[in-house]
Amino acid sequence: MAGVTFALARPLAAPRARRRLDLTGWAFAGPATLVVVGLSLFPAVWAFFISRAKWNGVAPGVPVGWGNYQRLVQDPDLLAAARHTLLLTVLFVPASIILGIVVAIALNQKIRLIGFYRTCIFVPYVASAAATGILATFVFNPQFGAADEVLRRLGVPAQQFLESPSQALYVIVLIALWGEVGFTTVIYLAALQDIPRELVEAATMDGAGRWRVFRHVTLPELRPVTVFAAVWQTITAVQLFDLIYTTTRGGPLNSTQTIVYYIYELAFQTQRLGYGAAAAYLLFVVTLLLTLGIIWYSRRRGSEVF
């Protein structure tokens, strides 16, 4: 009789234990879930409703439907900011990937103090972009900056750098590369160390030189990492803000005004919150389409990573 009672109790105890485990898991994950929902999903939904209204943050909002989005298409300032963002992305993403591969290959060698060199490369990425931007304003200062001092010693005329409308955006790209190359270097270094040695040894035994091994063995093995790096760095470039804010604030003459900085000006300087929210949603759609386009192209080439 006791055996029958125990057999009947087991099916009842199993769901109870499973329910207890579920409750324990949600007790740990619940607070974090609420924070994510409260600080990301809820503001995103709220911003969408704001984007369909004319609102300055104080007076009651006036519904305008899709009027803000229609105005964005004809906004010359937004189009100029989009051109600046596109140029920054086109320069920054390939350069960060190429430099990451080159530096990773250099740091994958067995040399003395290799740990120290790897740390030096990664430190700029750990530093905040705000600190990087503030330091860069001193380095590229036309009056007393270290960059112009080096040019003078080389016999090259001093440059205006961040104060020149024709040079400022390229200097921003250079500063961004200094801060972000450490990230691509680390992920490529990890990928290089995961390449099977048998592939390299087989190619070498077949008579392939270093360049052919790199082209036909190393690069194909790095393709999934390259897709990930391209997506990540594209998002980083499109959403670049803090570096612009601490260096040029969109100047000189709006030559470094990116889309994100333009959204900041709309929402927090001119108090056009509805119009700024519409621009933010438009940026979200463009970023999503770019990401999906890169993933689709990579899958066509057989480099699935997502």
C-alpha atoms as one frame of an Amber mdcrd trajectory, in Angstrom:
protein
   0.000   0.000   0.000   2.845   2.347   0.818   4.416   1.589  -2.570   1.191
   2.490  -4.355   0.946   5.775  -2.422   4.547   6.650  -3.345   3.911   5.853
  -7.024   0.882   8.140  -7.062   2.782  10.946  -5.320   5.629  11.005  -7.821
   3.631  12.424 -10.785   2.218  15.087  -8.472   5.647  16.008  -7.117   7.276
  16.393 -10.538   5.063  19.288 -11.802   5.334  20.920  -8.396   9.126  20.779
  -8.492   9.156  22.070 -12.060   6.877  24.952 -11.066   9.187  25.770  -8.173
  12.160  25.858 -10.525  10.282  28.144 -12.921   9.379  30.512 -10.107  12.968
  30.532  -8.903  14.215  31.356 -12.402  11.733  34.202 -12.840  12.658  35.529
  -9.407  16.177  36.084 -10.733  15.283  37.076 -14.303  12.145  39.065 -13.515
  13.791  42.289 -12.258  16.159  42.405 -15.235  13.245  41.754 -17.596  11.290
  44.628 -16.080  14.302  46.932 -16.475  14.697  45.969 -20.153  10.999  46.464
 -20.843  10.842  49.700 -18.882  13.971  51.284 -20.375  13.798  50.055 -23.980
  10.507  48.605 -25.188   8.174  51.038 -23.455  10.113  54.176 -24.535  10.291
  52.817 -28.092   6.522  52.371 -28.272   5.919  55.739 -26.643   8.318  57.432
 -29.069   6.310  56.057 -31.983   3.166  57.777 -30.716   5.171  60.978 -30.133
   6.448  60.809 -33.717   2.859  61.181 -34.945   2.318  64.421 -33.034   3.611
  67.973 -32.810   4.896  68.270 -29.251   7.437  70.441 -27.449   7.464  68.438
 -24.219   5.402  70.988 -22.273   2.180  71.876 -24.050  -0.293  69.146 -25.027
   0.660  67.380 -28.235  -1.204  68.014 -31.471  -1.779  64.876 -33.606  -0.390
  65.300 -37.131  -0.617  61.709 -38.369   2.238  60.913 -40.748   2.993  64.599
 -41.301   6.358  64.484 -39.499   7.529  61.615 -41.702   6.426  63.431 -44.850
   8.374  66.516 -43.809  11.492  64.445 -43.156  11.704  63.360 -46.782  11.971
  67.018 -47.866  14.182  68.224 -44.996  17.473  69.535 -46.483  19.214  69.427
 -43.090  18.319  65.765 -42.655  19.538  64.974 -46.171  22.844  66.709 -45.434
  23.186  64.793 -42.165  22.422  61.569 -44.048  25.203  62.312 -46.563  27.672
  62.932 -43.736  26.609  59.708 -42.002  26.892  57.732 -45.235  30.391  59.054
 -45.938  31.466  58.319 -42.375  30.094  54.767 -42.617  31.697  54.076 -46.007
  35.089  55.197 -44.704  34.907  53.763 -41.206  33.520  50.241 -41.686  35.950
  48.875 -44.334  38.917  50.584 -42.674  38.087  49.135 -39.247  37.737  45.642
 -40.723  40.953  45.803 -42.763  42.961  47.269 -39.881  41.466  44.705 -37.513
  42.609  41.832 -39.739  46.093  43.279 -40.228  46.668  44.015 -36.535  45.188
  40.645 -35.500  47.591  38.799 -37.808  50.483  40.797 -36.362  49.387  40.020
 -32.792  48.921  36.327 -33.590  52.685  35.838 -33.851  54.794  34.303 -31.116
  56.901  37.245 -30.011  58.015  38.640 -26.674  55.616  40.846 -24.695  52.725
  39.863 -26.970  50.285  40.173 -24.060  51.382  43.766 -23.494  50.892  44.651
 -27.168  47.429  43.095 -27.206  46.470  45.092 -24.129  47.691  48.336 -25.699
  45.553  47.729 -28.783  42.415  47.000 -26.757  42.723  49.848 -24.214  41.368
  52.586 -26.560  38.202  50.535 -27.088  37.652  50.217 -23.333  38.020  53.972
 -22.854  34.794  55.915 -23.260  34.173  57.735 -26.524  33.628  60.937 -24.560
  37.123  60.723 -23.068  38.533  59.881 -26.486  36.830  62.911 -28.020  38.067
  65.286 -25.338  41.629  63.998 -25.746  41.359  64.334 -29.530  40.407  68.020
 -29.277  43.769  68.671 -27.641  45.737  66.469 -30.054  44.221  68.109 -33.154
  44.093  71.659 -31.846  45.482  73.979 -34.584  47.290  76.214 -32.097  49.012
  73.860 -29.671  48.013  70.341 -30.732  50.510  67.514 -30.994  49.381  66.605
 -34.541  50.329  69.997 -35.990  53.592  69.973 -34.045  54.544  66.699 -35.739
  53.639  68.158 -39.143  55.785  71.252 -38.501  58.782  69.092 -37.642  58.238
  67.173 -40.896  58.104  70.412 -42.870  54.386  70.094 -43.647  52.158  73.179
 -43.251  49.922  73.179 -40.194  46.337  72.007 -40.707  43.044  73.130 -39.192
  41.793  69.566 -38.633  38.572  69.739 -36.569  38.131  73.434 -37.357  38.135
  72.912 -41.126  34.823  72.038 -42.844  36.698  69.994 -45.446  38.847  68.047
 -42.947  36.735  67.653 -39.810  34.729  64.591 -40.877  37.853  62.713 -41.972
  39.483  63.479 -38.629  36.367  62.140 -36.883  36.755  58.902 -38.873  40.401
  58.692 -37.806  39.499  59.197 -34.143  36.716  56.624 -34.362  39.122  54.116
 -35.894  41.599  54.670 -33.073  38.887  53.806 -30.575  37.224  50.910 -32.429
  40.048  48.975 -34.083  40.702  47.219 -30.778  37.292  45.560 -30.981  37.711
  44.157 -34.486  41.264  43.122 -33.636  40.118  41.044 -30.668  37.381  39.187
 -32.546  39.681  38.509 -35.512  42.447  37.369 -33.183  40.064  34.872 -31.587
  38.944  33.690 -35.033  42.538  33.260 -36.220  43.321  31.058 -33.250  40.309
  28.862 -34.066  41.434  28.108 -37.632  42.469  24.424 -37.777  46.204  24.091
 -38.185  45.663  21.101 -40.454  44.247  23.386 -43.155  47.265  25.681 -43.088
  49.727  22.792 -42.986  47.978  21.033 -45.883  48.060  24.174 -48.015  51.741
  24.717 -47.175  52.622  21.140 -48.082  50.853  21.624 -51.421  53.251  24.477
 -52.184  51.092  27.464 -51.271  52.965  30.548 -50.129  51.916  32.883 -47.311
  49.792  35.054 -49.547  47.926  32.104 -51.096  47.388  30.553 -47.654  45.985
  33.842 -46.426  43.773  34.318 -49.473  42.437  30.777 -49.895  42.487  29.468
 -46.310  42.532  32.281 -43.761  40.083  34.713 -45.403  37.371  32.096 -46.076
  37.608  30.933 -42.461  37.252  34.541 -41.280  34.189  35.263 -43.433  31.534
  34.711 -40.700  33.469  36.995 -38.337  33.731  39.594 -41.088  29.945  39.581
 -41.505  29.480  40.112 -37.777  32.087  42.885 -37.722  30.495  44.590 -40.727
  27.058  44.595 -39.090  28.388  45.771 -35.735  30.612  48.509 -37.139  27.853
  49.716 -39.475  25.514  50.174 -36.524  28.319  51.891 -34.614  28.981  54.332
 -37.457  25.320  55.116 -38.134  24.645  55.770 -34.436  27.830  57.737 -33.727
  27.005  60.589 -31.361  29.225  60.965 -28.301  32.390  61.450 -30.358  30.691
  64.187 -32.396  29.313  65.821 -29.256  32.694  66.031 -27.501  34.697  67.229
 -30.517  32.851  69.367 -33.056  29.150  69.363 -32.007  28.219  69.068 -35.651
  30.469  71.879 -36.839  32.208  73.611 -38.374  29.347  74.800 -40.601  27.458
  71.539 -39.912  30.115  69.575 -41.803  30.154  66.791 -39.170  26.459  66.794
 -38.319  25.358  63.169 -38.432  21.784  61.883 -38.270  21.950  61.035 -34.571
  23.357  64.443 -33.694  20.666  66.090 -35.820  18.029  64.114 -33.899  19.585
  65.343 -30.655  19.358  68.940 -31.841  15.728  68.524 -32.894  14.599  66.933
 -29.659  16.693  68.611 -26.974  17.786  71.955 -28.407  14.824  73.088 -30.497
  12.250  71.112 -28.450  10.651  69.525 -31.540  10.183  66.186 -29.848   7.638
  64.787 -32.290   9.743  65.615 -35.314  12.873  64.272 -33.617  11.098  61.019
 -32.711  10.049  60.599 -36.340  13.663  61.076 -37.451  14.777  58.517 -34.852
  12.294  55.965 -36.154  13.413  56.622 -39.711  17.005  55.990 -38.610  15.895
  52.734 -36.966  14.291  51.546 -40.206  17.382  52.437 -42.262  19.703  50.687
 -39.789  17.487  47.602 -39.799  17.453  47.485 -43.600  21.244  47.863 -43.760
  21.706  45.051 -41.260  19.288  42.748 -43.087  20.995  43.583 -46.374  24.425
  42.602 -45.042  23.049  39.362 -43.568  21.216  38.506 -46.798  24.338  39.121
 -48.879  26.454  37.020 -46.516  24.005  34.118 -46.705  24.087  34.252 -50.488
  27.864  33.931 -50.259  27.542  31.046 -47.794  28.746  32.943 -44.707  25.907
  32.497 -42.245  26.674  33.893 -38.809  23.219  34.929 -37.539
